[in-house]
Amino acid sequence: MLVFDGIRIIHIIAGFLALFTFWIPVVTRKGGGVHRGIGWVYTISMVVVSISAFYMGVYRIFFDSISDQTVIAFSWFLIFIGLLSGSTAWYGIRVLHFKRRKHPHRVIIDLLIPLFLLLGGIGMVIYGHLIDFPLLAWFPLVGIFLGASHLWYWLRIPKMKKQWWIEHLVGMLSCSIATITAFTVFGAPQLIDVESVHPVLWFIPTIIIVPMIIAFTCYYTKKFK
C-alpha cells in the first residue's frame, strides 16, 4: 500500500497541475514561448496521470482483496481514463511531428494506440451495460469516437494544408475531457467531503467540451479553406 499511496499522491499532483495549466495554451498565442512551454507542462502532467491511473486501476482490480463491485467498476473507469488521456495527448503531439506528411500514415504505434482506445471503449460500454453502471456504459463512447477519428486521420491524406493544426487542437481539447471528468468523479467529492456527486455531473465536462471541439473544428476548417 505504501507504493500505491505514493503513486496516488503523484497522480493527484499531476492531475491538479494539468487541470490548472490546460487553458493557458488555449488562450495564448499559438506557437509562442508560453504556448509551447506550458503546453509541455500539461502534456507531461497528463502522461503521469495516464500511467498512474492505469497502475491504480489495475492494483484495485487484481491485487486489492477488499475491492467490492463498485470499487472494481470505478477502477475500470480509472483505467479507461488513463487510456483516454494518454492516447489523446499522444495524438496531439504526434500530429505536430508529422504535419508535413502527404501520404497515409503507417507508423504502427500511432495506429495501435487509437485502435486500443476504440476497442477499449467498446469493451467498457459492454461491461458498463452488463453491470448497469452508467459511467462505464456511456462515457467510453467518447473514446470510441476519438479512436475511430484518429485512425481516420492517420490512414487518409490530409485534405487541408493545416489539417494538423486542427487535429492538434482537437487532441488536446479531448485530453481535457479526461482531466476534468476524472476530477468530477474522484477529486471533487473529496474536496467537498461527500461520498459521490450526482451521476449527471459526471457527464458535464463531455457535454460542454464536445460542442467546443465541434465549434473550433468548424471555425478553423472554414478559416483555413
Tab-separated table of C-alpha atoms in Angstrom:
chain	number	residue	atom	x	y	z
A	1	MET	CA	0.000	0.000	0.000
A	2	LEU	CA	2.944	2.345	0.557
A	3	VAL	CA	3.746	2.287	-3.160
A	4	PHE	CA	0.069	2.702	-4.034
A	5	ASP	CA	-0.278	5.719	-1.724
A	6	GLY	CA	2.831	7.284	-3.238
A	7	ILE	CA	1.549	6.783	-6.784
A	8	ARG	CA	-1.815	8.178	-5.711
A	9	ILE	CA	-0.187	11.383	-4.399
A	10	ILE	CA	1.805	11.780	-7.622
A	11	HIS	CA	-1.410	11.201	-9.601
A	12	ILE	CA	-3.269	13.904	-7.662
A	13	ILE	CA	-0.443	16.448	-8.031
A	14	ALA	CA	-0.115	15.788	-11.777
A	15	GLY	CA	-3.894	15.933	-12.197
A	16	PHE	CA	-4.220	19.312	-10.499
A	17	LEU	CA	-1.242	20.638	-12.471
A	18	ALA	CA	-2.897	19.553	-15.715
A	19	LEU	CA	-6.228	20.962	-14.594
A	20	PHE	CA	-4.768	24.419	-13.916
A	21	THR	CA	-2.380	24.652	-16.878
A	22	PHE	CA	-4.564	23.364	-19.720
A	23	TRP	CA	-6.317	26.626	-20.565
A	24	ILE	CA	-3.117	28.677	-20.798
A	25	PRO	CA	-2.019	27.242	-24.198
A	26	VAL	CA	-5.605	27.613	-25.438
A	27	VAL	CA	-5.747	31.369	-24.819
A	28	THR	CA	-2.116	32.329	-25.525
A	29	ARG	CA	-0.527	32.942	-28.924
A	30	LYS	CA	-0.191	29.658	-30.802
A	31	GLY	CA	3.410	28.633	-31.332
A	32	GLY	CA	4.748	31.219	-28.878
A	33	GLY	CA	7.038	30.505	-25.957
A	34	VAL	CA	4.277	30.421	-23.361
A	35	HIS	CA	2.126	28.173	-25.532
A	36	ARG	CA	4.942	25.695	-26.079
A	37	GLY	CA	6.319	25.760	-22.533
A	38	ILE	CA	3.027	25.424	-20.670
A	39	GLY	CA	1.810	23.017	-23.342
A	40	TRP	CA	4.644	20.651	-22.498
A	41	VAL	CA	3.939	21.010	-18.783
A	42	TYR	CA	0.339	19.999	-19.467
A	43	THR	CA	1.341	17.111	-21.744
A	44	ILE	CA	3.886	15.667	-19.308
A	45	SER	CA	1.366	16.023	-16.472
A	46	MET	CA	-1.177	14.057	-18.493
A	47	VAL	CA	1.363	11.325	-19.227
A	48	VAL	CA	1.960	10.979	-15.479
A	49	VAL	CA	-1.810	10.970	-14.871
A	50	SER	CA	-2.295	8.290	-17.517
A	51	ILE	CA	0.398	5.930	-16.212
A	52	SER	CA	-0.546	6.377	-12.556
A	53	ALA	CA	-4.279	5.932	-13.289
A	54	PHE	CA	-3.570	2.682	-15.106
A	55	TYR	CA	-1.449	1.416	-12.212
A	56	MET	CA	-4.040	2.288	-9.561
A	57	GLY	CA	-6.881	0.758	-11.545
A	58	VAL	CA	-5.026	-2.497	-12.125
A	59	TYR	CA	-3.982	-2.652	-8.458
A	60	ARG	CA	-7.529	-2.170	-7.200
A	61	ILE	CA	-8.954	-4.827	-9.511
A	62	PHE	CA	-6.340	-7.564	-9.290
A	63	PHE	CA	-4.377	-7.043	-6.082
A	64	ASP	CA	-6.700	-5.372	-3.566
A	65	SER	CA	-8.584	-8.094	-1.672
A	66	ILE	CA	-11.152	-5.652	-0.208
A	67	SER	CA	-12.366	-4.269	-3.548
A	68	ASP	CA	-16.141	-4.678	-3.998
A	69	GLN	CA	-18.114	-4.444	-7.241
A	70	THR	CA	-18.462	-0.660	-7.096
A	71	VAL	CA	-14.735	-0.171	-6.454
A	72	ILE	CA	-13.940	-2.525	-9.330
A	73	ALA	CA	-16.267	-0.597	-11.668
A	74	PHE	CA	-14.650	2.729	-10.750
A	75	SER	CA	-11.222	1.110	-11.176
A	76	TRP	CA	-12.068	0.084	-14.729
A	77	PHE	CA	-13.169	3.661	-15.340
A	78	LEU	CA	-9.815	4.840	-13.968
A	79	ILE	CA	-8.012	2.531	-16.381
A	80	PHE	CA	-10.070	3.866	-19.271
A	81	ILE	CA	-9.375	7.462	-18.218
A	82	GLY	CA	-5.681	6.596	-18.301
A	83	LEU	CA	-6.058	5.173	-21.810
A	84	LEU	CA	-8.125	8.144	-22.995
A	85	SER	CA	-5.808	10.816	-21.584
A	86	GLY	CA	-2.648	9.077	-22.760
A	87	SER	CA	-3.875	8.380	-26.279
A	88	THR	CA	-5.271	11.885	-26.884
A	89	ALA	CA	-2.124	13.549	-25.545
A	90	TRP	CA	-0.011	11.276	-27.757
A	91	TYR	CA	-2.176	12.104	-30.767
A	92	GLY	CA	-1.993	15.841	-30.105
A	93	ILE	CA	1.819	15.716	-30.122
A	94	ARG	CA	2.278	13.265	-32.978
A	95	VAL	CA	0.171	15.229	-35.466
A	96	LEU	CA	2.646	18.088	-34.998
A	97	HIS	CA	5.560	15.775	-35.685
A	98	PHE	CA	4.022	14.617	-38.968
A	99	LYS	CA	2.360	17.858	-40.006
A	100	ARG	CA	4.010	17.871	-43.437
A	101	ARG	CA	3.013	14.353	-44.424
A	102	LYS	CA	1.446	13.906	-47.857
A	103	HIS	CA	0.711	10.184	-47.679
A	104	PRO	CA	-1.327	7.870	-45.438
A	105	HIS	CA	0.442	7.353	-42.104
A	106	ARG	CA	1.698	3.841	-41.417
A	107	VAL	CA	3.703	4.126	-38.171
A	108	ILE	CA	2.471	1.148	-36.148
A	109	ILE	CA	2.397	2.763	-32.701
A	110	ASP	CA	0.347	5.701	-33.991
A	111	LEU	CA	-2.229	3.239	-35.312
A	112	LEU	CA	-2.195	0.830	-32.365
A	113	ILE	CA	-2.874	3.477	-29.711
A	114	PRO	CA	-6.161	4.740	-31.219
A	115	LEU	CA	-7.092	1.132	-32.020
A	116	PHE	CA	-6.685	0.246	-28.333
A	117	LEU	CA	-8.793	3.296	-27.443
A	118	LEU	CA	-11.508	2.232	-29.880
A	119	LEU	CA	-11.589	-1.406	-28.745
A	120	GLY	CA	-11.229	-0.444	-25.081
A	121	GLY	CA	-14.177	1.911	-25.400
A	122	ILE	CA	-16.321	-0.819	-26.948
A	123	GLY	CA	-15.353	-3.243	-24.190
A	124	MET	CA	-16.100	-0.721	-21.450
A	125	VAL	CA	-19.511	0.150	-22.900
A	126	ILE	CA	-20.485	-3.532	-22.997
A	127	TYR	CA	-19.202	-4.086	-19.461
A	128	GLY	CA	-20.955	-0.962	-18.192
A	129	HIS	CA	-24.302	-2.124	-19.569
A	130	LEU	CA	-23.823	-5.623	-18.165
A	131	ILE	CA	-23.288	-4.326	-14.618
A	132	ASP	CA	-25.694	-1.376	-15.060
A	133	PHE	CA	-23.029	1.267	-14.339
A	134	PRO	CA	-23.879	4.459	-16.301
A	135	LEU	CA	-20.389	5.965	-16.153
A	136	LEU	CA	-18.929	2.954	-17.986
A	137	ALA	CA	-21.978	2.384	-20.144
A	138	TRP	CA	-21.921	5.837	-21.764
A	139	PHE	CA	-18.714	7.789	-21.143
A	140	PRO	CA	-16.459	5.431	-23.184
A	141	LEU	CA	-18.483	6.364	-26.277
A	142	VAL	CA	-16.187	9.403	-26.352
A	143	GLY	CA	-13.209	7.060	-26.632
A	144	ILE	CA	-14.860	5.049	-29.400
A	145	PHE	CA	-15.466	8.193	-31.435
A	146	LEU	CA	-11.977	9.607	-30.826
A	147	GLY	CA	-10.216	6.317	-31.527
A	148	ALA	CA	-12.072	5.975	-34.829
A	149	SER	CA	-11.427	9.618	-35.812
A	150	HIS	CA	-7.704	9.330	-35.025
A	151	LEU	CA	-7.414	6.245	-37.210
A	152	TRP	CA	-9.382	8.026	-39.926
A	153	TYR	CA	-6.937	10.943	-39.890
A	154	TRP	CA	-3.803	8.783	-39.945
A	155	LEU	CA	-4.980	6.494	-42.733
A	156	ARG	CA	-6.038	9.269	-45.092
A	157	ILE	CA	-4.149	12.016	-46.904
A	158	PRO	CA	-4.838	15.406	-45.216
A	159	LYS	CA	-7.242	17.485	-47.294
A	160	MET	CA	-6.034	20.832	-45.967
A	161	LYS	CA	-2.565	22.253	-45.555
A	162	LYS	CA	-3.186	22.993	-41.866
A	163	GLN	CA	-5.267	19.951	-41.014
A	164	TRP	CA	-2.612	19.068	-38.435
A	165	TRP	CA	-3.337	22.358	-36.626
A	166	ILE	CA	-6.979	21.421	-36.164
A	167	GLU	CA	-6.109	17.858	-35.143
A	168	HIS	CA	-3.625	19.119	-32.536
A	169	LEU	CA	-6.272	21.377	-31.028
A	170	VAL	CA	-8.868	18.601	-31.056
A	171	GLY	CA	-6.414	16.161	-29.461
A	172	MET	CA	-5.599	18.476	-26.572
A	173	LEU	CA	-9.219	19.527	-26.027
A	174	SER	CA	-10.171	15.840	-25.990
A	175	CYS	CA	-7.452	15.213	-23.445
A	176	SER	CA	-9.027	17.836	-21.210
A	177	ILE	CA	-12.259	15.801	-21.143
A	178	ALA	CA	-10.357	13.064	-19.331
A	179	THR	CA	-8.761	15.573	-16.952
A	180	ILE	CA	-11.960	17.352	-15.931
A	181	THR	CA	-14.112	14.205	-15.843
A	182	ALA	CA	-11.642	12.456	-13.556
A	183	PHE	CA	-11.678	15.474	-11.263
A	184	THR	CA	-15.501	15.484	-11.266
A	185	VAL	CA	-15.701	11.773	-10.440
A	186	PHE	CA	-12.824	11.433	-7.960
A	187	GLY	CA	-11.432	14.818	-6.934
A	188	ALA	CA	-14.486	16.997	-6.377
A	189	PRO	CA	-16.252	14.594	-3.952
A	190	GLN	CA	-13.144	14.513	-1.752
A	191	LEU	CA	-12.839	18.305	-1.760
A	192	ILE	CA	-16.460	18.791	-0.645
A	193	ASP	CA	-16.314	15.732	1.630
A	194	VAL	CA	-19.102	13.662	0.067
A	195	GLU	CA	-19.093	10.034	-0.990
A	196	SER	CA	-20.016	10.839	-4.594
A	197	VAL	CA	-21.602	13.533	-6.751
A	198	HIS	CA	-24.761	13.011	-8.795
A	199	PRO	CA	-24.076	10.838	-11.887
A	200	VAL	CA	-25.366	13.600	-14.172
A	201	LEU	CA	-22.401	15.758	-13.121
A	202	TRP	CA	-20.013	13.071	-14.407
A	203	PHE	CA	-21.025	13.894	-17.972
A	204	ILE	CA	-20.988	17.704	-17.763
A	205	PRO	CA	-17.343	18.045	-18.963
A	206	THR	CA	-18.202	15.974	-22.045
A	207	ILE	CA	-21.418	17.929	-22.653
A	208	ILE	CA	-19.508	21.236	-22.502
A	209	ILE	CA	-16.240	20.374	-24.260
A	210	VAL	CA	-17.546	18.275	-27.166
A	211	PRO	CA	-19.549	21.247	-28.605
A	212	MET	CA	-16.398	23.366	-28.150
A	213	ILE	CA	-14.423	20.831	-30.189
A	214	ILE	CA	-17.074	20.857	-32.921
A	215	ALA	CA	-17.218	24.669	-32.941
A	216	PHE	CA	-13.418	25.073	-33.113
A	217	THR	CA	-13.198	22.442	-35.853
A	218	CYS	CA	-15.866	24.130	-37.969
A	219	TYR	CA	-14.387	27.599	-37.437
A	220	TYR	CA	-10.791	26.727	-38.309
A	221	THR	CA	-11.792	24.431	-41.169
A	222	LYS	CA	-13.641	27.334	-42.745
A	223	LYS	CA	-10.788	29.721	-41.966
A	224	PHE	CA	-8.031	27.547	-43.434
A	225	LYS	CA	-10.033	26.713	-46.522
